[in-house]
Amino acid sequence: MQIAILGRGVVGGGIVKLVEEAETPLLRKIKIKKILVHRDEQILDDQHTTDFVEIVNDPEISVVCECIGGVEPAHSYVKRALEAGKHVVTANKKMLAVYAGELFDLARQKGLVLAYEASVGGGIPWIDNIKHIQRLEPVTSFQGIFNGTSNYILSQMAEKDLDFAACLKEAQELGYAEKDPSDDIDGGDVCYKVCLSALTAFGKIADPSQVDQWGIRHLTKEDFAWAKANGRTIKLLGRGRQTGEKLSLQVLPVMLKKTSLLARVGLNFNALETDSASLGPETFVGQGAGSLPTAHAAVQDLLDLAEGKKGIVQSAEPGQLTDEEEQTFYLRTNRADFFQDVVAERISEKAFLTKKLTLAEISSLVKESGDPAAFLAGVADE
Amino acid sequence: MQIAILGRGVVGGGIVKLVEEAETPLLRKIKIKKILVHRDEQILDDQHTTDFVEIVNDPEISVVCECIGGVEPAHSYVKRALEAGKHVVTANKKMLAVYAGELFDLARQKGLVLAYEASVGGGIPWIDNIKHIQRLEPVTSFQGIFNGTSNYILSQMAEKDLDFAACLKEAQELGYAEKDPSDDIDGGDVCYKVCLSALTAFGKIADPSQVDQWGIRHLTKEDFAWAKANGRTIKLLGRGRQTGEKLSLQVLPVMLKKTSLLARVGLNFNALETDSASLGPETFVGQGAGSLPTAHAAVQDLLDLAEGKKGIVQSAEPGQLTDEEEQTFYLRTNRADFFQDVVAERISEKAFLTKKLTLAEISSLVKESGDPAAFLAGVADE
């Protein structure tokens, strides 16, 4: 099976390494014919090219593995690869979540595989395991720690009593966080992964911009102090649940009891949990990012293709987002006066626990209040 | 695909339920033609029989699903089913670990599948995930909480400061532990599962009776108090590691730091961890026992057979057991005087930490000392 890899960065480079050092017979079936690089000086030999047309027009290349990241040109390359009759493996959660409707339709029409194990949970076989369970029964809900960067920051804040800025800076120095960390700390990255998990688990396409999304940018030591004093820690969770035709998706920091399993997932690890009728909760914990774990997941997709094991994508419909679950929230805001009607318990001048509300209700109240630096977190029963 | 189920107890009954209530097209491919029961009064209709010969001679039955438990007659039924050219799915760790050499050889000669996902980790797709990783790279080691009953007892002792006997009694009342709990609390059950995990991960057959095996029967509140005072909890772990041609397998209570993920795995859950080059540690947490989770795993094996996805068993050789890893142990014994040469730190009159030793060395010392009620535990670095 001859493939092309688009991009030789963190993930693309990892795939090249794993395939070139192949030690299993199955892995040796994969031949990298072309690697698309950005600049002429990255062309090391004939295998490298800066011209995507060379790849898309090559009839010997049956699979394109997209590791460019970002929305464009990744999206148009993937589209053109599918139009040219090539299977696609991608690690690009943002591009895929944004263009899921278009790209999965195209793949289905063409009878092609569009595989995305590497786009969620790094090395954790998350997509594969959801599909595994579905052979037998529906996955009714999922939740988890989907972002390693924010988990690293939260784990450091919990352990060392440091403030957010110091932990973010350390994560950046260690290479866990980008210079512009917005997608990691504002919940965007989790949101894309939640949408792709919902697509897999529920067969529904959700528009990421319609998902209520809260991050950890405005988290302070004060918030953590309350969590600790109450036997809790804070984790940024993504959650999805299907009830009948309705889909509930959330991206939200949650104050978890310290005795819960997710509370114990430290460093930059991810932990992803399914729930289904006969299995109950199953949790997968592993490296959710990084060159080799993510490359491993992409190569697993390639191996499925090499073995003819990958089914084409089932039809997916736009999901109807809803939010009926009422929960208690922790809110710290400079506009505490605005929230008098929903306060259940005051914690400080600025912070309080709310009455039971839906995430949509509290989100719209915070928006109305006009405080751009409010910190919102769920308070979990467990 | 027509199958027979041997036994309609906890696991067999669960499989019948899952197959009869089938909601997925794939699951509806499985037809239960016969169910073997023990006594005449369990024969509810023509589907049931007390005569194994009826099953083994039925050419329409292509798969036998063994859920009897225990060594005999389970072993001879599985053997006769393979000899008659039928694939076998089993949930029986003890029988399979004891007769692995014979049965996997027979299956290989006949070109048949002998599948055993349900025999380790209940609903956790443990065997499947080891094989998944191996498509790309070797699994270098594994460890985990393999026994739900002992984990329930240990979790209760940790949380409620109760003594061992009280927690065992509660586990028995809740149906988590058998009347004779020996296999669960003395480490036998973990040992069988470690042997089957090693077979899967390393392709080596180990004789369960040759594995150093320590349980929790002699654990007291005093041992737990020391663990707690040192920021630790106690878990019964199974571990396997391959170094070159040598195989190290252990069944041992371990004093884990409270900050470790395995320390946080409560109730009767299992948590099984692989390590491999590109993925690093990956941990799977879920229900390791119980009717439906275990039945789910057996049905997943059946679905692989229905889809023609299950490979026949690769050849496995007898493993050469060794033990070169030196570690610190906690030992409490009535013969403390016997151990003067290996004491590193005294804890009480009867309890102490050892110098670094191999498990084989301390095991043989304890045997020599002649104390049948000694409690031994590893002291983990993490």
mmCIF file of N, CA and C in Angstrom, chain A residues 6 8 43 49 72 88 124 131 158 160 183 218 257 281 315 327 348 373:
data_model
loop_
_atom_site.group_PDB
_atom_site.id
_atom_site.type_symbol
_atom_site.label_atom_id
_atom_site.label_comp_id
_atom_site.label_asym_id
_atom_site.label_seq_id
_atom_site.Cartn_x
_atom_site.Cartn_y
_atom_site.Cartn_z
ATOM 1 N N LEU A 6 1.089 14.248 4.225
ATOM 2 C CA LEU A 6 1.075 15.701 4.059
ATOM 3 C C LEU A 6 1.597 16.336 5.343
ATOM 4 N N ARG A 8 5.529 17.176 7.488
ATOM 5 C CA ARG A 8 6.508 16.372 8.213
ATOM 6 C C ARG A 8 6.867 17.065 9.516
ATOM 7 N N ILE A 43 13.018 19.829 1.116
ATOM 8 C CA ILE A 43 13.076 18.695 0.189
ATOM 9 C C ILE A 43 14.423 17.990 0.343
ATOM 10 N N THR A 49 8.201 16.562 -1.716
ATOM 11 C CA THR A 49 7.747 17.502 -2.739
ATOM 12 C C THR A 49 7.028 18.661 -2.060
ATOM 13 N N GLU A 72 -7.056 25.453 6.663
ATOM 14 C CA GLU A 72 -6.599 25.481 5.267
ATOM 15 C C GLU A 72 -5.078 25.563 5.238
ATOM 16 N N VAL A 88 -8.375 8.703 3.044
ATOM 17 C CA VAL A 88 -7.698 9.739 3.821
ATOM 18 C C VAL A 88 -7.618 9.319 5.293
ATOM 19 N N ILE A 124 -4.546 6.909 22.480
ATOM 20 C CA ILE A 124 -5.644 6.101 23.030
ATOM 21 C C ILE A 124 -6.549 5.640 21.888
ATOM 22 N N LYS A 131 -16.363 2.256 18.317
ATOM 23 C CA LYS A 131 -16.931 1.421 17.250
ATOM 24 C C LYS A 131 -17.004 -0.052 17.660
ATOM 25 N N ALA A 158 -2.855 22.101 40.892
ATOM 26 C CA ALA A 158 -3.358 21.290 42.011
ATOM 27 C C ALA A 158 -2.229 20.873 42.938
ATOM 28 N N LYS A 160 1.071 22.105 43.078
ATOM 29 C CA LYS A 160 2.098 23.042 43.538
ATOM 30 C C LYS A 160 1.561 24.386 43.995
ATOM 31 N N ASP A 183 -6.608 27.688 21.810
ATOM 32 C CA ASP A 183 -7.407 26.485 21.561
ATOM 33 C C ASP A 183 -7.340 25.496 22.720
ATOM 34 N N HIS A 218 -9.455 31.881 32.875
ATOM 35 C CA HIS A 218 -9.701 32.820 33.972
ATOM 36 C C HIS A 218 -9.663 32.158 35.349
ATOM 37 N N LYS A 257 -14.737 15.317 42.678
ATOM 38 C CA LYS A 257 -14.258 14.807 43.961
ATOM 39 C C LYS A 257 -12.911 14.136 43.764
ATOM 40 N N PRO A 281 -19.352 1.967 32.835
ATOM 41 C CA PRO A 281 -18.277 2.896 32.469
ATOM 42 C C PRO A 281 -16.977 2.170 32.144
ATOM 43 N N SER A 315 -23.689 6.945 7.263
ATOM 44 C CA SER A 315 -24.294 8.269 7.071
ATOM 45 C C SER A 315 -24.491 8.940 8.419
ATOM 46 N N GLN A 327 -27.510 21.232 36.636
ATOM 47 C CA GLN A 327 -26.403 20.939 37.540
ATOM 48 C C GLN A 327 -26.074 22.179 38.388
ATOM 49 N N SER A 348 -17.587 33.705 48.446
ATOM 50 C CA SER A 348 -16.836 34.931 48.746
ATOM 51 C C SER A 348 -17.616 36.070 48.098
ATOM 52 N N ALA A 373 -14.298 38.021 32.169
ATOM 53 C CA ALA A 373 -13.294 37.258 32.915
ATOM 54 C C ALA A 373 -13.918 36.328 33.949
#
